[in-house]
Short mmCIF file of C-alpha atoms and ligand atoms in Angstrom, two decimals:
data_model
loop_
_atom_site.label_atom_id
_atom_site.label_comp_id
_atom_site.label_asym_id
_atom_site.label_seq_id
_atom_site.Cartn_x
_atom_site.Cartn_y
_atom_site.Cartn_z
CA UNK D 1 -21.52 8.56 14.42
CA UNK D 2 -18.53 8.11 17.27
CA UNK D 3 -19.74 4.96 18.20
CA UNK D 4 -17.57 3.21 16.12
CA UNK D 5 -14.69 1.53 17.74
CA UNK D 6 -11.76 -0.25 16.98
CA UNK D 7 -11.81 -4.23 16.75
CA UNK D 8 -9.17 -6.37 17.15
CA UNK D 9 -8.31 -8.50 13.84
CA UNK D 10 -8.20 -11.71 15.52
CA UNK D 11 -9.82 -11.73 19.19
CA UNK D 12 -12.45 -9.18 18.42
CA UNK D 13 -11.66 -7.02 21.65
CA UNK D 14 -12.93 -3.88 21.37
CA UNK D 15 -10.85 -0.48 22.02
CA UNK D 16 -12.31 3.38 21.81
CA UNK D 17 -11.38 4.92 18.67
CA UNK D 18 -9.99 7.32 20.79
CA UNK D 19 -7.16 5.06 22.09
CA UNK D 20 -4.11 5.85 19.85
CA UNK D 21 -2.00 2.95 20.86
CA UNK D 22 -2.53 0.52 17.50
CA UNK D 23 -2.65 -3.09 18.49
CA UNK D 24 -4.89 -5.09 20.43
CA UNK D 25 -4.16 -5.09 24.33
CA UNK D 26 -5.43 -8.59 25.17
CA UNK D 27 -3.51 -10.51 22.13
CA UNK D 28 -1.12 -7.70 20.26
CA UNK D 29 -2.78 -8.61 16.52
CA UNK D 30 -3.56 -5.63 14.12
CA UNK D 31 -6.97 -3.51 14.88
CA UNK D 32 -9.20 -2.55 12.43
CA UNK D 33 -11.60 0.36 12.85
CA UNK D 34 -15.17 -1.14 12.88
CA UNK D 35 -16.39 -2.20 9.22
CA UNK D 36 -18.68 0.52 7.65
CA UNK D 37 -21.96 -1.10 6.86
CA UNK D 38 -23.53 1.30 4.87
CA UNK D 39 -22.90 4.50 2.92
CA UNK D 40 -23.01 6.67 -0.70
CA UNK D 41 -20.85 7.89 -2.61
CA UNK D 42 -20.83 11.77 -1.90
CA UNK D 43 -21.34 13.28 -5.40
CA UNK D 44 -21.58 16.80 -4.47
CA UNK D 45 -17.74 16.45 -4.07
CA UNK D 46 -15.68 18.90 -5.60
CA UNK D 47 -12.84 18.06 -7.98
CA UNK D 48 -10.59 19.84 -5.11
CA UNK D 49 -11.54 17.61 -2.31
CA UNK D 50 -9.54 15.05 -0.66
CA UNK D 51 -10.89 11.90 -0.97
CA UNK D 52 -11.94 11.42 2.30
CA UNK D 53 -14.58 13.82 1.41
CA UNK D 54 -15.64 12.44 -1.53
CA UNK D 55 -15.84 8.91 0.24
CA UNK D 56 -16.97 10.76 3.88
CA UNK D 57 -19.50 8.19 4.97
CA UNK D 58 -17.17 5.11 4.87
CA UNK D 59 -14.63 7.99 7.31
CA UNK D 60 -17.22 9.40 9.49
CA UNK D 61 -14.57 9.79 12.49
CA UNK D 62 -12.48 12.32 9.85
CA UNK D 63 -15.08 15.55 10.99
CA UNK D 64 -12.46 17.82 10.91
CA UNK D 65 -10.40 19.14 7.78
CA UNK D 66 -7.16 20.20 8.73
CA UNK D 67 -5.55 21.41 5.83
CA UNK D 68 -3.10 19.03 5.35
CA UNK D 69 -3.88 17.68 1.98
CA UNK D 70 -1.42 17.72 -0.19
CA UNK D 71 -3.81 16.28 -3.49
CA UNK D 72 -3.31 12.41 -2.76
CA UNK D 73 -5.07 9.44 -4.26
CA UNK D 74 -7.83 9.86 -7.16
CA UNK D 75 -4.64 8.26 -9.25
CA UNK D 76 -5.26 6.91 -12.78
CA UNK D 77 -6.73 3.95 -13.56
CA UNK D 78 -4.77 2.99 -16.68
CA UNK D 79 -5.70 0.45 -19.08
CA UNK D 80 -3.11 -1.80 -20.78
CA UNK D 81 -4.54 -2.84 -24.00
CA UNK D 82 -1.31 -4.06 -25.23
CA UNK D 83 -0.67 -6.91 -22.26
CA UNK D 84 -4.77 -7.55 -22.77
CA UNK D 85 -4.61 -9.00 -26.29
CA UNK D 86 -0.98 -10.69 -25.86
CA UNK D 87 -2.52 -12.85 -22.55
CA UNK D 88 -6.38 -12.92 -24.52
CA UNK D 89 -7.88 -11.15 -20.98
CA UNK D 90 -10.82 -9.05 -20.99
CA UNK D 91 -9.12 -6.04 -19.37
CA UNK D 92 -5.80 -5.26 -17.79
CA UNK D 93 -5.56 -2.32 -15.48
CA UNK D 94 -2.70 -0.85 -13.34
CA UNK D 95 -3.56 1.00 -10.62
CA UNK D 96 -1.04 3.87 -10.53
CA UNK D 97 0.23 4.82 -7.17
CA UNK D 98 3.25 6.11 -8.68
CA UNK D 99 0.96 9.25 -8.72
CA UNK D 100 0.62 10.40 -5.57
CA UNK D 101 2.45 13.73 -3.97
CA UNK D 102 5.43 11.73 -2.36
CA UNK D 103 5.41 9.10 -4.91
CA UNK D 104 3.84 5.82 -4.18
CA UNK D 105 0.51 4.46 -2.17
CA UNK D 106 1.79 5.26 1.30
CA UNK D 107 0.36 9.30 1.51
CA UNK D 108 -3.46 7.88 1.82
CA UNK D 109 -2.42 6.20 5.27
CA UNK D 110 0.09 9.19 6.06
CA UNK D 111 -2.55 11.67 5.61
CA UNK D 112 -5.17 9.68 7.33
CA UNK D 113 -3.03 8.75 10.02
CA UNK D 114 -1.77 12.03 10.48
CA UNK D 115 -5.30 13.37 10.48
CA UNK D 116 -6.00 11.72 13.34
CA UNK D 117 -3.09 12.16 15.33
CA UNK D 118 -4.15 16.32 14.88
CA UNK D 119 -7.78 15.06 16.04
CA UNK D 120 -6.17 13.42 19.26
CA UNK D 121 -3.87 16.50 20.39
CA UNK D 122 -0.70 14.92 19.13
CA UNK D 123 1.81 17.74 18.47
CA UNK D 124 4.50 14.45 17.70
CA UNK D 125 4.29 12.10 14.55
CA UNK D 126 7.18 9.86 13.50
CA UNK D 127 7.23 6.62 11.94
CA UNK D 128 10.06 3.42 11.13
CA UNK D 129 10.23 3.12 7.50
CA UNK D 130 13.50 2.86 5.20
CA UNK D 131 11.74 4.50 1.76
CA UNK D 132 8.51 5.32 0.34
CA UNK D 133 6.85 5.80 4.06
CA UNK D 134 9.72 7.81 5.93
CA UNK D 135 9.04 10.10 2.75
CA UNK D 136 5.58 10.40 3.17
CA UNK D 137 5.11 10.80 6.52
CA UNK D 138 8.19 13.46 6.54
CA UNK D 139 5.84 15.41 4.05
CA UNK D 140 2.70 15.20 5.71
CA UNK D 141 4.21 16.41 9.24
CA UNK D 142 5.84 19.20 7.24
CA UNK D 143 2.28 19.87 5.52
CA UNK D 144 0.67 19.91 9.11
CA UNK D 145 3.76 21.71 10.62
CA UNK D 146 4.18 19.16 13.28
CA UNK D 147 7.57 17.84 14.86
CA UNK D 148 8.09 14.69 13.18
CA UNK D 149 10.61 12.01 13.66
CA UNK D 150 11.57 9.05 11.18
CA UNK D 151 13.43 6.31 12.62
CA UNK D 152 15.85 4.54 9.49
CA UNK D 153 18.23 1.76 9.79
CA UNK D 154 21.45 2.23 11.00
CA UNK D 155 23.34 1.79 7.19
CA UNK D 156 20.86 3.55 4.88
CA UNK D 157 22.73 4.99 2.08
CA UNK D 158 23.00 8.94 1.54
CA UNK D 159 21.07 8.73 -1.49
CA UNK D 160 17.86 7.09 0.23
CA UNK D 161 18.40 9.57 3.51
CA UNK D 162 18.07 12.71 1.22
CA UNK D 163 14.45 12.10 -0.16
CA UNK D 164 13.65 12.08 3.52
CA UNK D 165 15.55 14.43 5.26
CA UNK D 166 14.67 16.94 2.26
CA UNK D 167 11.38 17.75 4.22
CA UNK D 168 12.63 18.57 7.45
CA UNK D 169 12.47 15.64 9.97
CA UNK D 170 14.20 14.52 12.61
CA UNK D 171 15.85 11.31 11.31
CA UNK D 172 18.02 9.02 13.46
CA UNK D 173 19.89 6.55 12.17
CA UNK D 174 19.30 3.25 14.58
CA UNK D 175 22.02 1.18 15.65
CA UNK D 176 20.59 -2.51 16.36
CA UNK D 177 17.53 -4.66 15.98
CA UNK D 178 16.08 -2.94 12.86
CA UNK D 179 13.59 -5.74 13.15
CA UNK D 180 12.36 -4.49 17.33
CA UNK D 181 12.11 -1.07 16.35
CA UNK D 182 8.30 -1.51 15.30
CA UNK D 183 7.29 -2.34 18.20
CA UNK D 184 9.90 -0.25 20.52
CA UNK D 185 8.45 2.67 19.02
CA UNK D 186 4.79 2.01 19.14
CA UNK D 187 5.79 1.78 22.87
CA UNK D 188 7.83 4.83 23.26
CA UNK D 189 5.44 6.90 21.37
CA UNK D 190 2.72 5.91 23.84
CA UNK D 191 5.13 6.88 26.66
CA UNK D 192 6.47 10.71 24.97
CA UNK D 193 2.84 11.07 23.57
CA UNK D 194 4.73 10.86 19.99
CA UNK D 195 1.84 9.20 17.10
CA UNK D 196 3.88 6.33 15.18
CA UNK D 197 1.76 5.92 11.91
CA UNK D 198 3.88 2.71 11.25
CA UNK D 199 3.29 0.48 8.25
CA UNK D 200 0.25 -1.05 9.41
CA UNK D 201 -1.78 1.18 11.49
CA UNK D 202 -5.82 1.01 11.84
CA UNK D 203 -5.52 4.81 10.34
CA UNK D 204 -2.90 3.86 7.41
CA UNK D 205 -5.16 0.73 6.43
CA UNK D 206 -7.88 3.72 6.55
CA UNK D 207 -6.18 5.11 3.63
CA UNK D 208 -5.70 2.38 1.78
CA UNK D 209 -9.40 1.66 1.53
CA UNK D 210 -9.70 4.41 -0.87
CA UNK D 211 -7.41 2.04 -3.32
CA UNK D 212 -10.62 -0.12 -3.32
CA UNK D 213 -13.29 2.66 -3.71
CA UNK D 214 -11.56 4.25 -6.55
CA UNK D 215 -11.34 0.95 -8.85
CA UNK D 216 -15.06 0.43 -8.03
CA UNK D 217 -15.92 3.65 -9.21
CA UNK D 218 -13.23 3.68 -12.24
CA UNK D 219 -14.82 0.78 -13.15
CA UNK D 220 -18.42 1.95 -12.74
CA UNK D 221 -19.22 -0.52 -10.04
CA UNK D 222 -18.22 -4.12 -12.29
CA UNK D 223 -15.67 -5.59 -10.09
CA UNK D 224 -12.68 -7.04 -11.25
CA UNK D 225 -12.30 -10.92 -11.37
CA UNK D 226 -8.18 -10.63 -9.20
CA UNK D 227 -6.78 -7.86 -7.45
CA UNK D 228 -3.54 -8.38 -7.08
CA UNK D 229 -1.30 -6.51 -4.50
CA UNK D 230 2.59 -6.47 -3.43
CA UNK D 231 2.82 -7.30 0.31
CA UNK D 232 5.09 -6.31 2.40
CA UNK D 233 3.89 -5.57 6.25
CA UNK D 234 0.22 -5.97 5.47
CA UNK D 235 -1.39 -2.38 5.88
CA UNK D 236 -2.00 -1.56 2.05
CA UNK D 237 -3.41 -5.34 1.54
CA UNK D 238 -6.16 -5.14 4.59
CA UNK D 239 -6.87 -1.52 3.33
CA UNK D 240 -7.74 -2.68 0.02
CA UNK D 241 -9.61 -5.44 1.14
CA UNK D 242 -11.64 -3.52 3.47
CA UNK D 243 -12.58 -1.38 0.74
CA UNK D 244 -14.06 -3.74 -1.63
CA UNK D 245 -16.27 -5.35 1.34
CA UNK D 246 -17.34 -1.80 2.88
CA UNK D 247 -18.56 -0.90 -0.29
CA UNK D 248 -20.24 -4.54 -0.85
CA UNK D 249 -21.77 -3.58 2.79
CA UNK D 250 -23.31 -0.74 1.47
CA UNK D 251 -24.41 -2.12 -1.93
CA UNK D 252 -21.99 -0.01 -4.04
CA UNK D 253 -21.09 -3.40 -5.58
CA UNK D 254 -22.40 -6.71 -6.02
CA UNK D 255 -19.41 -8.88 -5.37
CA UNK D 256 -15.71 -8.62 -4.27
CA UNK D 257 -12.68 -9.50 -5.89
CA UNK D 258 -10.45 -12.53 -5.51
CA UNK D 259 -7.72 -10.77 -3.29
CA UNK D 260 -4.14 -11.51 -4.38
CA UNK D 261 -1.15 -11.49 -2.38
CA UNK D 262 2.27 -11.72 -4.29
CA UNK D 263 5.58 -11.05 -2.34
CA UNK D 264 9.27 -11.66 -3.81
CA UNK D 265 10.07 -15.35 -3.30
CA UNK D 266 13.45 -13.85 -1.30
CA UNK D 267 11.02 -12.65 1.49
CA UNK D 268 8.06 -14.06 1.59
CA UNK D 269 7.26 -14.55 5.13
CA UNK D 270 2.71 -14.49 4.20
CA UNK D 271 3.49 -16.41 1.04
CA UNK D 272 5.09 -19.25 3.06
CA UNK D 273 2.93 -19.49 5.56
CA UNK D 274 -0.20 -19.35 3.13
CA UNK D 275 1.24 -22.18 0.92
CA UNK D 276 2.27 -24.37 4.26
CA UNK D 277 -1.31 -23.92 5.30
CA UNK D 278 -0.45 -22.17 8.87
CA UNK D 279 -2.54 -19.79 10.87
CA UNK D 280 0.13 -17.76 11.43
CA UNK D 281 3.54 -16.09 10.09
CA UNK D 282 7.37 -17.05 10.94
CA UNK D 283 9.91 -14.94 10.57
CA UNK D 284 11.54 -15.48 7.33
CA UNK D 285 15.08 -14.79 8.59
CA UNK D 286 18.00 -12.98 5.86
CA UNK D 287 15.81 -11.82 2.88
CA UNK D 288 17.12 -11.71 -1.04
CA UNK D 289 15.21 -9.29 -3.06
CA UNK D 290 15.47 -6.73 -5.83
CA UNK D 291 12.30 -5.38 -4.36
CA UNK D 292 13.44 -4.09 -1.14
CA UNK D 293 9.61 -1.94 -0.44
CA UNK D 294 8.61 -5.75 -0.10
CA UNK D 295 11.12 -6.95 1.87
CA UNK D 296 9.86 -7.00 5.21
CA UNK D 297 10.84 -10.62 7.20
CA UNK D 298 8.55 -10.21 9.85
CA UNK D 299 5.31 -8.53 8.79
CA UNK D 300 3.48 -7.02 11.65
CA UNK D 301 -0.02 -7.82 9.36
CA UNK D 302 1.22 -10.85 8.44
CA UNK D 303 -1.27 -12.88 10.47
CA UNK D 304 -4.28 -11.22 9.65
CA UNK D 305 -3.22 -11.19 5.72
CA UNK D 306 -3.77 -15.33 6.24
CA UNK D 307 -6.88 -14.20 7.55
CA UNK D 308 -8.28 -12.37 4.89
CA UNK D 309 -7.06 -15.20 2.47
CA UNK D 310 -8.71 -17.69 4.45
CA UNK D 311 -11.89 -15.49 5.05
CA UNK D 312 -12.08 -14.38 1.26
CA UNK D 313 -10.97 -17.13 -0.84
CA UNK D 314 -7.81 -15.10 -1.47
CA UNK D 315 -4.56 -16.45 -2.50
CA UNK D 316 -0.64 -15.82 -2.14
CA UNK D 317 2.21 -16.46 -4.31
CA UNK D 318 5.60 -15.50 -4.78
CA UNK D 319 7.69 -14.48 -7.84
CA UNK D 320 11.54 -14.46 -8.09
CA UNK D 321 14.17 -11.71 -8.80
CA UNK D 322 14.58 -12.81 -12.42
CA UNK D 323 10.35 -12.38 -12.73
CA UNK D 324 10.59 -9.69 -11.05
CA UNK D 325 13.47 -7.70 -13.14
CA UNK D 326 11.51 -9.32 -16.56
CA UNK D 327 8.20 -7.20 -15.77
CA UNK D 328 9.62 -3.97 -13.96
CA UNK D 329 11.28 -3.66 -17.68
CA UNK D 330 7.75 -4.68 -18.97
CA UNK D 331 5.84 -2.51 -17.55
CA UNK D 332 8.04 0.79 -18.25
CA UNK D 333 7.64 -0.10 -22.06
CA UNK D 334 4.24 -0.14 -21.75
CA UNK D 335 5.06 3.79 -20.44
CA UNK D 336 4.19 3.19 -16.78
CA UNK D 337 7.94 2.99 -14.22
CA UNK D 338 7.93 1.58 -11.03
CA UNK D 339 9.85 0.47 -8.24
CA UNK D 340 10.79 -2.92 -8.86
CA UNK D 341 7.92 -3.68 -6.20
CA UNK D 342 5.24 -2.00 -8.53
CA UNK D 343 6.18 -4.51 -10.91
CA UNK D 344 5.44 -7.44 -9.15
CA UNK D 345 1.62 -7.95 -9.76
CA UNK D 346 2.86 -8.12 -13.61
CA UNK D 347 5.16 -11.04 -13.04
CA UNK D 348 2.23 -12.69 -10.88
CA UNK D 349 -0.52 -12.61 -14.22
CA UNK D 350 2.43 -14.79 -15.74
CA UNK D 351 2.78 -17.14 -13.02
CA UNK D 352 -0.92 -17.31 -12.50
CA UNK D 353 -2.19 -17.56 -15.99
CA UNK D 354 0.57 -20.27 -16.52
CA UNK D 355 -0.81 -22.32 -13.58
CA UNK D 356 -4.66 -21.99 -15.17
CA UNK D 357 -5.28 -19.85 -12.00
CA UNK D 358 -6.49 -16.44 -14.38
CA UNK D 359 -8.11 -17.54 -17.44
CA UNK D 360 -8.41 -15.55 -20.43
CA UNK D 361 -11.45 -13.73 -20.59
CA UNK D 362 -11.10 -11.98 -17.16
CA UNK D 363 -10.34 -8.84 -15.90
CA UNK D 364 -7.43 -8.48 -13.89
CA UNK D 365 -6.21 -5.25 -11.61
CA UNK D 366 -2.35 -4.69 -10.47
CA UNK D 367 -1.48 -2.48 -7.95
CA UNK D 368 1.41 -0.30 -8.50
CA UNK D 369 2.77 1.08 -5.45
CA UNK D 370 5.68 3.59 -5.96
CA UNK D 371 7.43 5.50 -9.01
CA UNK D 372 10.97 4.34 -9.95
CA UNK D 373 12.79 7.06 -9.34
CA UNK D 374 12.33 5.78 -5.96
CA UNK D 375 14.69 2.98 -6.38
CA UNK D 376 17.21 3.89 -9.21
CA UNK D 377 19.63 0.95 -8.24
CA UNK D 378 17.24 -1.31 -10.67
CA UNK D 379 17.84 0.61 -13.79
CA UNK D 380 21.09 -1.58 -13.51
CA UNK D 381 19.40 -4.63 -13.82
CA UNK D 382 18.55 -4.23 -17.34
CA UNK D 383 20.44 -3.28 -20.10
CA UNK D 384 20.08 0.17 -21.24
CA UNK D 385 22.00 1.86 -23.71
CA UNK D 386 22.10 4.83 -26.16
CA UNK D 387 24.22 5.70 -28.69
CA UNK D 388 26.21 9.03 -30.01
CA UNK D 389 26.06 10.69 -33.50
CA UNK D 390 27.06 13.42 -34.63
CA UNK D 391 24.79 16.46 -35.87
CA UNK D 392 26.33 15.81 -39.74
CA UNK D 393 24.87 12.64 -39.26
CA UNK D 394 21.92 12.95 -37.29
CA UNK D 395 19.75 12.93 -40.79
CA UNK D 396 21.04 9.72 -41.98
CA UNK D 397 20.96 8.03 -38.61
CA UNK D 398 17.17 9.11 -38.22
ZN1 ZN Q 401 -6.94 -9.29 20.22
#
């Protein structure tokens, strides 16, 4: 059962699953937590379990509950019939992330990750995030009652800090190298004994998989022709792709997905280097989005993301601001709001069915990865408006 180890992305080195410290030793890429090879789906699951209960086999390391569930994932699998007969697809789903306890995607890695920081003896969690993940970890350490520590940029607005700092944290505001601090604090927290669950840790990408198991159940085991995913640092996209292939592994399904990656064309450091056909990321330098939860320049995933492309017959693209703004309003009028980021996957069905990529007739799957409230800058990007009357009136006007 314990046997399983972790396995470096892209030299294969092998590390104890024991060893908290995230990246590889011998070449500093990503680590994955050995593939599952085969497993069931646990149907004597309760409605109240987490879903790394219902899904136990593909987390056999997770032995011990520790309470600190606060009801993530199992989120709604909602179909868009509307955007289906306008683009002549078979189906159109959105995968609605916007529905978990803190708000978007990132509590299945926070609550796996923090998991298993309780299973090593941590009594320290913190993480380097500037939204949806300083959140989410901030709840879950609150949840498991552990000293927790977010580490934000040195300008981040009042209105962004109090979502955070709501649940308790410690959170320091870092002058500097935003950019260093990923690393800096993997290091430190191996020093102080203080368990970073940063963006793309083997236990976040953990989480994620449960993305993938979901839609294969939601959609009683017929995968979907594209999955299509915002990218940012690269944890949520391996996650997802591991979860389509461990269930493949243990014959859940028959086939996988073709794995989209779609990141704003303002930062778009995987995009770039996927289109250039390079092995590996640059940094993208100063980015220009309206979808700052994909804005990262440097992603510490990046490389393996080309990867999985490569390995999977994936692809990545990137949409502009303008696409961007176009489905984020979109998408709310078809009664589902997200963070501008959320929206993405939308604009990307345009780009892609334009460029004969999707053809009609095929099923497609967006991921939507945190609510809009989130971000409420964006509701100035469109125009909005109401109008007064008075309550003589109100009969006529209506
Ligand atoms: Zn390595």
């Amino acid at each position: 059962l314990n046997d399983l180890k972790y396995v470096c992305s892209n030299c294969n080195h092998t590390t104890k699953l024991d060893e908290s410290y995230p990246r590889c030793p011998i070449c500093n890429e990503p680590l994955n937590v050995e593939y599952i090879e085969k497993g069931k789906i646990n149907k004597n699951s309760k409605p109240s379990d987490p879903f790394w209960v219902r899904y136990k086999d593909f987390y056999p390391y997770l032995t011990k509950d520790y309470g600190i569930s606060l009801g993530e994932g199992f989120t709604p699998l909602v179909k868009i019939d509307y955007l289906r007969n306008k683009l002549n697809l078979a189906n159109v789903f959105v995968k609605n992330e916007t529905q978990n306890p803190t708000w978007s995607f990132k509590d299945r890695g926070s609550v796996i990750g923090v998991i298993n920081a309780l299973r090593l003896g941590y009594s320290q969690i913190g993480t380097v995030s500037t939204g949806n993940m300083a959140a989410s970890v901030a709840a879950y350490g609150a949840k498991a009652n552990l000293k927790t520590t977010i580490l934000v940029k040195e300008d981040m607005a009042k209105e962004k800090l109090n979502p955070i700092a709501i649940y308790g944290p410690k959170v320091l505001q870092v002058k500097g190298d935003y950019a260093k601090l990923y690393d800096k604090s993997l290091k430190i927290g191996k020093e102080k004994d203080i368990a970073f669950i940063n963006s793309d840790v083997p236990m976040r990408v953990e989480g994620s998989k449960s993305i993938a198991f979901e839609i294969c159940e939601q959609l009683e085991f017929d995968t979907p022709d594209y999955v299509i995913v915002p990218t940012s640092a690269g944890g949520n996209f391996r996650g997802i792709v591991k979860g389509f292939i461990e269930f493949k592994n243990a014959g859940l399904i028959t086939k996988l997905p073709t794995f989209i990656c779609v990141q704003s064309a303002g930062a778009a450091p995987i995009a770039t280097a996927y289109i250039k056909g390079e092995k590996k990321i640059s940094h993208f330098g100063k980015t220009d989005t309206i979808s700052p939860a994909i804005g990262n320049p440097n992603p510490p995933s990046g490389n393996e993301v080309l990867r999985l492309l490569e390995r999977y017959n994936g692809l990545a693209l990137t949409v502009n601001n303008d696409q961007i703004k176009d489905a984020h309003l979109e998408l709310a009028h078809y009664g589902i709001f997200t963070q501008p980021a959320g929206a993405v996957p939308l604009a990307a069905v345009y780009k892609l069915m334009n460029e004969g990529i999707i053809k009609e007739n095929q099923t497609v799957v967006m991921i939507a990865t945190g609510s809009g409230l989130k971000d409420t800058k964006a509701f100035n990007y469109h125009n909005l408006t109401s109008s007064f009357v008075s309550l003589d009136d109100l009969d006529q006007v209506l």
